[in-house]
Each structure stands twice: as C-alpha cells, then as structure tokens.
JSON list of C-alpha atoms in Angstrom, two decimals:
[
{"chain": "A", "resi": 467, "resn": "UNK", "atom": "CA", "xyz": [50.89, 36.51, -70.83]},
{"chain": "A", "resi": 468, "resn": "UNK", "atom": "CA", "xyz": [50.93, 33.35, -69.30]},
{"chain": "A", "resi": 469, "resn": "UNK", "atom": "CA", "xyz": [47.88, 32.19, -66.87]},
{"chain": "A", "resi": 470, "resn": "UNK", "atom": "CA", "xyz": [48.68, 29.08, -64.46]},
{"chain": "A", "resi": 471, "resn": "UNK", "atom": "CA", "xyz": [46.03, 27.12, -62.44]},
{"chain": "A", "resi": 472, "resn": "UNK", "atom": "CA", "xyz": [47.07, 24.71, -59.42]},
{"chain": "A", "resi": 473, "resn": "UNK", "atom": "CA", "xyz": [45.10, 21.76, -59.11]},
{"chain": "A", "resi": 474, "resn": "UNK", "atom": "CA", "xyz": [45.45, 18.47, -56.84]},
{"chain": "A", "resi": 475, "resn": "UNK", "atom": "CA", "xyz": [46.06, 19.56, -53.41]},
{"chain": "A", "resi": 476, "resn": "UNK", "atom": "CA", "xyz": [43.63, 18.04, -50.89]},
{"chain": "A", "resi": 477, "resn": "UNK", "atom": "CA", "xyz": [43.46, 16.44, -47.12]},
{"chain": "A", "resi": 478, "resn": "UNK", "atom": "CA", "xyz": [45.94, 13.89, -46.86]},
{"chain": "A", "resi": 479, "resn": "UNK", "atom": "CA", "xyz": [47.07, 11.26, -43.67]},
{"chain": "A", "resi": 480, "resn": "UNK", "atom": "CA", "xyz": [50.74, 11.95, -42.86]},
{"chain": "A", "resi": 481, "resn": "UNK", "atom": "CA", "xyz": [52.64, 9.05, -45.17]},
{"chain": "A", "resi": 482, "resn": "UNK", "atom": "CA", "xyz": [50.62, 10.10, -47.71]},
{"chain": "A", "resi": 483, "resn": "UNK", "atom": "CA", "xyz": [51.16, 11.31, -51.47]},
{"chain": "A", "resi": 484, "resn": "UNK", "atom": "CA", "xyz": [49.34, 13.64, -53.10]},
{"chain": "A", "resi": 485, "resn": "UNK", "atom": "CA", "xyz": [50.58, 15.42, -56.85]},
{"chain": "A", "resi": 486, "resn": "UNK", "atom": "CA", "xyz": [49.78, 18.58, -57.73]},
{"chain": "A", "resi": 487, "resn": "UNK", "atom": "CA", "xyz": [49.00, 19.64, -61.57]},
{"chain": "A", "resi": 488, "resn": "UNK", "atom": "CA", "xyz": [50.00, 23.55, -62.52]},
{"chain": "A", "resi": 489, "resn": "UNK", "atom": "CA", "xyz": [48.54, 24.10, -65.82]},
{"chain": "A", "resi": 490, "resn": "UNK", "atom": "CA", "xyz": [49.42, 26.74, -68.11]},
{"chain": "A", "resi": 491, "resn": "UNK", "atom": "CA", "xyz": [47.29, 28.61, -71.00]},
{"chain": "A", "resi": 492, "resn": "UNK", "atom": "CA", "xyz": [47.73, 31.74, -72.80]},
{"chain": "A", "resi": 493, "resn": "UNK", "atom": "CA", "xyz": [51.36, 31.01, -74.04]},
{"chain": "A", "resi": 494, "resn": "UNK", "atom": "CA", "xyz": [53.35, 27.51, -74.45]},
{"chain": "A", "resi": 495, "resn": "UNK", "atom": "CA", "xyz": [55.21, 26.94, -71.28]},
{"chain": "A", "resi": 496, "resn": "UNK", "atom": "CA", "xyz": [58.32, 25.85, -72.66]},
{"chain": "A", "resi": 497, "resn": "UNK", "atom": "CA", "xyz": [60.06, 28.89, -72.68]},
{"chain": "A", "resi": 498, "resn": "UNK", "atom": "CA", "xyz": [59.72, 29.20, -69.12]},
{"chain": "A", "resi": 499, "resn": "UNK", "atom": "CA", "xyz": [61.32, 28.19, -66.16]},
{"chain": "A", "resi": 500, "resn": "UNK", "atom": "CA", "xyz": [58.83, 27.32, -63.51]},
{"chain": "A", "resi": 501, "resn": "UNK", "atom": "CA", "xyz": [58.95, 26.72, -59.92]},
{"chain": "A", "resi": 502, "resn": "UNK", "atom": "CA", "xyz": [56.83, 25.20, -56.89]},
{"chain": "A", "resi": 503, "resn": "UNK", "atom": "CA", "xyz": [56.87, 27.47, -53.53]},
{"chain": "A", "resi": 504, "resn": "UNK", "atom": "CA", "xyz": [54.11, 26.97, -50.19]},
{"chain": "A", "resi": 505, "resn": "UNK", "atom": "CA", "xyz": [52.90, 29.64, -47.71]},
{"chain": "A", "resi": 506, "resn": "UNK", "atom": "CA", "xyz": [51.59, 28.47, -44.34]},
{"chain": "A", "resi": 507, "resn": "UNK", "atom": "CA", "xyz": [49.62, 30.46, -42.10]},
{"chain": "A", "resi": 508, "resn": "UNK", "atom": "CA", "xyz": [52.13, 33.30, -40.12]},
{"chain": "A", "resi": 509, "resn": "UNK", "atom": "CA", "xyz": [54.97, 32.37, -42.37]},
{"chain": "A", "resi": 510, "resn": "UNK", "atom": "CA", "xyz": [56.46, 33.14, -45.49]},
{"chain": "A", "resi": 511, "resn": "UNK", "atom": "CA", "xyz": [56.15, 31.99, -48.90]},
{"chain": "A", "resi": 512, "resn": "UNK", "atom": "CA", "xyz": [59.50, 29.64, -48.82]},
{"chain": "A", "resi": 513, "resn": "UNK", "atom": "CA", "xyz": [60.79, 27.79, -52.21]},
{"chain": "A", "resi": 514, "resn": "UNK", "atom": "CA", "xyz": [59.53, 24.30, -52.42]},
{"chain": "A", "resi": 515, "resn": "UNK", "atom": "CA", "xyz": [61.57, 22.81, -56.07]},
{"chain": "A", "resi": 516, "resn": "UNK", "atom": "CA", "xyz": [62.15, 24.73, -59.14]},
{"chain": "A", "resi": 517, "resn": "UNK", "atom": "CA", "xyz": [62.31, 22.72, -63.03]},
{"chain": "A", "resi": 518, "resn": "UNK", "atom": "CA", "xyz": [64.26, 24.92, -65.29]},
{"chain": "A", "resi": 519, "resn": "UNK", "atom": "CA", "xyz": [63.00, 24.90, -69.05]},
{"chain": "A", "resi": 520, "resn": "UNK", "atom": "CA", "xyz": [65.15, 21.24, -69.97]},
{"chain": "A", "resi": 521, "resn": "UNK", "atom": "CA", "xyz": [63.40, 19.34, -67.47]},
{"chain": "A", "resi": 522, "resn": "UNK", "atom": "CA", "xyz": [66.17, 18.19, -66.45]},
{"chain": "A", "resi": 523, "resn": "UNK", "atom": "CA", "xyz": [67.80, 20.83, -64.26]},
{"chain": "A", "resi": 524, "resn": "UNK", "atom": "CA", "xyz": [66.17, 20.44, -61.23]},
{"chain": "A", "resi": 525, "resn": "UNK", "atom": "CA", "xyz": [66.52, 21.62, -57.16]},
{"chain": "A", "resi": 526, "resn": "UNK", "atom": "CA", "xyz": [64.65, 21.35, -54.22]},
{"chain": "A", "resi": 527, "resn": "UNK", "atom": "CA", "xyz": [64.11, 22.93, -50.76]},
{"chain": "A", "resi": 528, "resn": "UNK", "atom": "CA", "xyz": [66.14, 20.65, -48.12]},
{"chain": "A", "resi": 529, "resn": "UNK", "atom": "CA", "xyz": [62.57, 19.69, -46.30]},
{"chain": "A", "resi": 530, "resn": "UNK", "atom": "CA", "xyz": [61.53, 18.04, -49.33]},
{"chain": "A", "resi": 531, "resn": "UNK", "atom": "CA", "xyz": [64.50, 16.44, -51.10]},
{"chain": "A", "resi": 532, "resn": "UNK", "atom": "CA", "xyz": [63.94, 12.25, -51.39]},
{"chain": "A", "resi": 533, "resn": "UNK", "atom": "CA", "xyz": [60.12, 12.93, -50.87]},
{"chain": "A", "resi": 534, "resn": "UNK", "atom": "CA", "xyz": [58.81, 15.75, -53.72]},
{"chain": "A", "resi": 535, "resn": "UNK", "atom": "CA", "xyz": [59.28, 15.18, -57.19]},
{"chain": "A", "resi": 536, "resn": "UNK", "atom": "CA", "xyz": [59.10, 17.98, -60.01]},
{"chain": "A", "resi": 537, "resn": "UNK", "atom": "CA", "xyz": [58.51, 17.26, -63.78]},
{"chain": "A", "resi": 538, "resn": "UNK", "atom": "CA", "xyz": [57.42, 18.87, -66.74]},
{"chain": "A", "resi": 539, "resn": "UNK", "atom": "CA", "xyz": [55.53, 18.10, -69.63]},
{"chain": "A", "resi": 540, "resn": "UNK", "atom": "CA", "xyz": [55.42, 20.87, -72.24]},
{"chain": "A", "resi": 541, "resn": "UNK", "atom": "CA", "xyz": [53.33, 18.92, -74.93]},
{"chain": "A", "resi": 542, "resn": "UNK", "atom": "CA", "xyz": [50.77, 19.32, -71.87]},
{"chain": "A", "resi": 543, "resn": "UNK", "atom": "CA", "xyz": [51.68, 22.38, -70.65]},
{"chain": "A", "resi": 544, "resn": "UNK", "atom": "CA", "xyz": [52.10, 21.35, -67.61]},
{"chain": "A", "resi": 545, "resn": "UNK", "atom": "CA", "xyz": [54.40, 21.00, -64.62]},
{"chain": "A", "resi": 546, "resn": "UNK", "atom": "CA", "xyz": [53.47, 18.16, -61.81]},
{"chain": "A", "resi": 547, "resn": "UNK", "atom": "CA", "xyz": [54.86, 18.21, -58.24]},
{"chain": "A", "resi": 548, "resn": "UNK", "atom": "CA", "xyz": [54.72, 14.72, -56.80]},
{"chain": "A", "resi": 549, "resn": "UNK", "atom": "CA", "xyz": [54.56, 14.54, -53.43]},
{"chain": "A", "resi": 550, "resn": "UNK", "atom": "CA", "xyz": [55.26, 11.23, -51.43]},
{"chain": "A", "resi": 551, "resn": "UNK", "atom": "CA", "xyz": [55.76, 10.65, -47.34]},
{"chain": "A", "resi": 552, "resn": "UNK", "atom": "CA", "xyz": [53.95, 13.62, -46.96]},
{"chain": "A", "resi": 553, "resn": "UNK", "atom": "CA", "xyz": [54.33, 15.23, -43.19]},
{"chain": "A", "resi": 554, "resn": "UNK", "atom": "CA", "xyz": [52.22, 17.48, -41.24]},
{"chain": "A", "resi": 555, "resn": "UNK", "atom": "CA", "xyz": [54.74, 20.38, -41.82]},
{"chain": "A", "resi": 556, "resn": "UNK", "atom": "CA", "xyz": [53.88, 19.90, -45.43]},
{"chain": "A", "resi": 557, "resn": "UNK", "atom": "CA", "xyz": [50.43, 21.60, -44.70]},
{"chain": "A", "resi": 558, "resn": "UNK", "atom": "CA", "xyz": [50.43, 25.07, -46.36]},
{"chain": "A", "resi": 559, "resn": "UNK", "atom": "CA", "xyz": [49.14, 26.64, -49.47]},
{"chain": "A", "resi": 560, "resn": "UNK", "atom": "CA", "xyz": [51.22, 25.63, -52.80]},
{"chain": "A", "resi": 561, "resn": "UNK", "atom": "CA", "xyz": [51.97, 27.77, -55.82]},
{"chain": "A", "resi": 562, "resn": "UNK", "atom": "CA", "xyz": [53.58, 27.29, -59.23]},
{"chain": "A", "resi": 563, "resn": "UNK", "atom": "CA", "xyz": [55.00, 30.56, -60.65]},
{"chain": "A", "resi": 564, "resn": "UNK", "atom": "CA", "xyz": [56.91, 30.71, -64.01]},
{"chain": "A", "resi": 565, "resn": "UNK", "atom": "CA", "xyz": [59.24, 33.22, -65.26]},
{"chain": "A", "resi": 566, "resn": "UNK", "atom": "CA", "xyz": [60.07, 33.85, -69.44]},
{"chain": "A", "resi": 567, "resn": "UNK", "atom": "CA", "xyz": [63.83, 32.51, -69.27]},
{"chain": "A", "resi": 568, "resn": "UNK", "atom": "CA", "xyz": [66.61, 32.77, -71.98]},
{"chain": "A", "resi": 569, "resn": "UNK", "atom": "CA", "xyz": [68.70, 29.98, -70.45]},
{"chain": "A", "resi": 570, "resn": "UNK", "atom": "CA", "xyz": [67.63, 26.67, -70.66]},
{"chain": "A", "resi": 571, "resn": "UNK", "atom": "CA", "xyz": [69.66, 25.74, -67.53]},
{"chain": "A", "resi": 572, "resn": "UNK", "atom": "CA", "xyz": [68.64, 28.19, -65.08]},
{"chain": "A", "resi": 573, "resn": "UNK", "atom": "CA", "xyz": [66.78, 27.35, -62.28]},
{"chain": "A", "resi": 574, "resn": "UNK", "atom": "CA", "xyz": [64.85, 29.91, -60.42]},
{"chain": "A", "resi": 575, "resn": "UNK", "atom": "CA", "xyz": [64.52, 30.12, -56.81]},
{"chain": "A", "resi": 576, "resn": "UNK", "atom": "CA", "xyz": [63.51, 32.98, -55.41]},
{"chain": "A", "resi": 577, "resn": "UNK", "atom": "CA", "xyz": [59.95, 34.88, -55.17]},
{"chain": "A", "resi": 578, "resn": "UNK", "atom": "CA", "xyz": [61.42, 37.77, -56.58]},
{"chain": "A", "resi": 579, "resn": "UNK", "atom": "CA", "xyz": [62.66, 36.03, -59.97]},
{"chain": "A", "resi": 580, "resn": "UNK", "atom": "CA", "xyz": [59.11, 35.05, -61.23]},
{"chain": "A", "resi": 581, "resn": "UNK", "atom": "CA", "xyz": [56.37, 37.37, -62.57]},
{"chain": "A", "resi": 582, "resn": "UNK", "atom": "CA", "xyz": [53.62, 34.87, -62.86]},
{"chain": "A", "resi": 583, "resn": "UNK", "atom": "CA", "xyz": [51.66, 33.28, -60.19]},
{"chain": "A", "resi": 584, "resn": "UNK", "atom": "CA", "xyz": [49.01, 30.95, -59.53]},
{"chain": "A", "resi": 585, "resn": "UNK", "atom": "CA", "xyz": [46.30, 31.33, -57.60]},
{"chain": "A", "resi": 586, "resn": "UNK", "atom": "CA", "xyz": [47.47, 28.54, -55.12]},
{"chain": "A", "resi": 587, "resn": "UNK", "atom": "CA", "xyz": [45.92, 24.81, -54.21]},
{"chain": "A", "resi": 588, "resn": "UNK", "atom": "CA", "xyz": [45.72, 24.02, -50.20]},
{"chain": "A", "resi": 589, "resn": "UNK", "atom": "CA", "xyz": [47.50, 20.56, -48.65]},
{"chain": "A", "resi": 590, "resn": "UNK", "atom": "CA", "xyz": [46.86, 19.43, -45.53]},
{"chain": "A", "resi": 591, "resn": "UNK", "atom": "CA", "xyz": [48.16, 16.81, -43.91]},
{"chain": "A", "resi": 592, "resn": "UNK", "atom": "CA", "xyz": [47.01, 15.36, -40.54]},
{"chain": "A", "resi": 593, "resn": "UNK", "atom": "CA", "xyz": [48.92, 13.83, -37.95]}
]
C-alpha cells in the first residue's frame, strides 16, 4: 500500500507561487497515476491536474490551466504541483491521491477513481 505526504503549501500574497511536494513511500510510484485535487471550506473537493504514469499525459482544471504545473519524478517518488500567479480563490486545502493504473496513458480525474489519499497541505493566498 502506498502512503503519500503533501508538503509545501503555506501563506502566500496573491501573484505569488508556491509548489507543493506529494511524496510517496511504501511502494514505487511509478505504477500509478496520480492526481492533485483542493477542498475549500463549504465546498467540495474539485479536481485541480492529474499526471498519468508517462509524465507526459497531463490535464488540468480550467481555473488553473497557464498558472499550475504538474510533474513527476519517479526516481524521487514524487509528484510536484507548481503553482504560479496564485489568486485568492486558490486558498483551500490540497491533496495528491494516486490510483494503481494498468494504462500508462490514463489520466484520472475524478475522486471516485483513486484509493489513496494524502493527508492534505493548506494554501492561502491573501488579497
């Protein structure tokens, strides 16, 4: 069973950039496909950018596209989320969740398709 740890979030001044680490142990993480989803207070947990297991197939949410950057690096482990011209609707809770995938094209987008979760790193972003 994989175990994954956010790290990196933080306070941050709108225009800001802040990258968040999700680190995994327990298992390698390159069989899995592994995506990035927030939860701010009173809403739900919405899909942020998923990385499937290439590194190369790669989407994002709409809000974030041109500013949020996803990569992997399996020899680490790890998956980063860059996150540039950060916004005060950025502010929420962010978690990495990974999912054991055959295909090394699919990319995962939905709560429902992953079975492992962080515990979740908060960004805030004032105005």
């Amino acid at each position: 069973q994989v175990q994954l740890v956010e790290s990196g979030g933080g306070l941050v001044q709108a225009g800001g950039s802040l990258r968040l680490s999700c680190a995994a142990s327990g298992r390698a993480f390159s069989p899995y496909a592994v995506g990035w989803f927030r939860q701010a207070p009173g809403k739900e947990r919405e899909f942020v950018a998923g990385i499937a297991r290439s590194g190369t197939n790669i989407r994002y949410a709409d809000s974030v596209k041109g500013r949020f950057t996803v990569s992997r690096d399996n020899a680490k482990n790890t998956v980063y989320l860059q996150m540039n011209s950060l916004k005060p609707e950025d502010t929420a809770v962010y978690f990495c969740a990974a999912q054991a995938s055959s295909s090394y094209w699919l990319v995962i987008t939905t709560t429902s398709g992953y079975d492992h979760w962080g515990q979740g790193t908060q960004v805030t972003v004032s105005s």
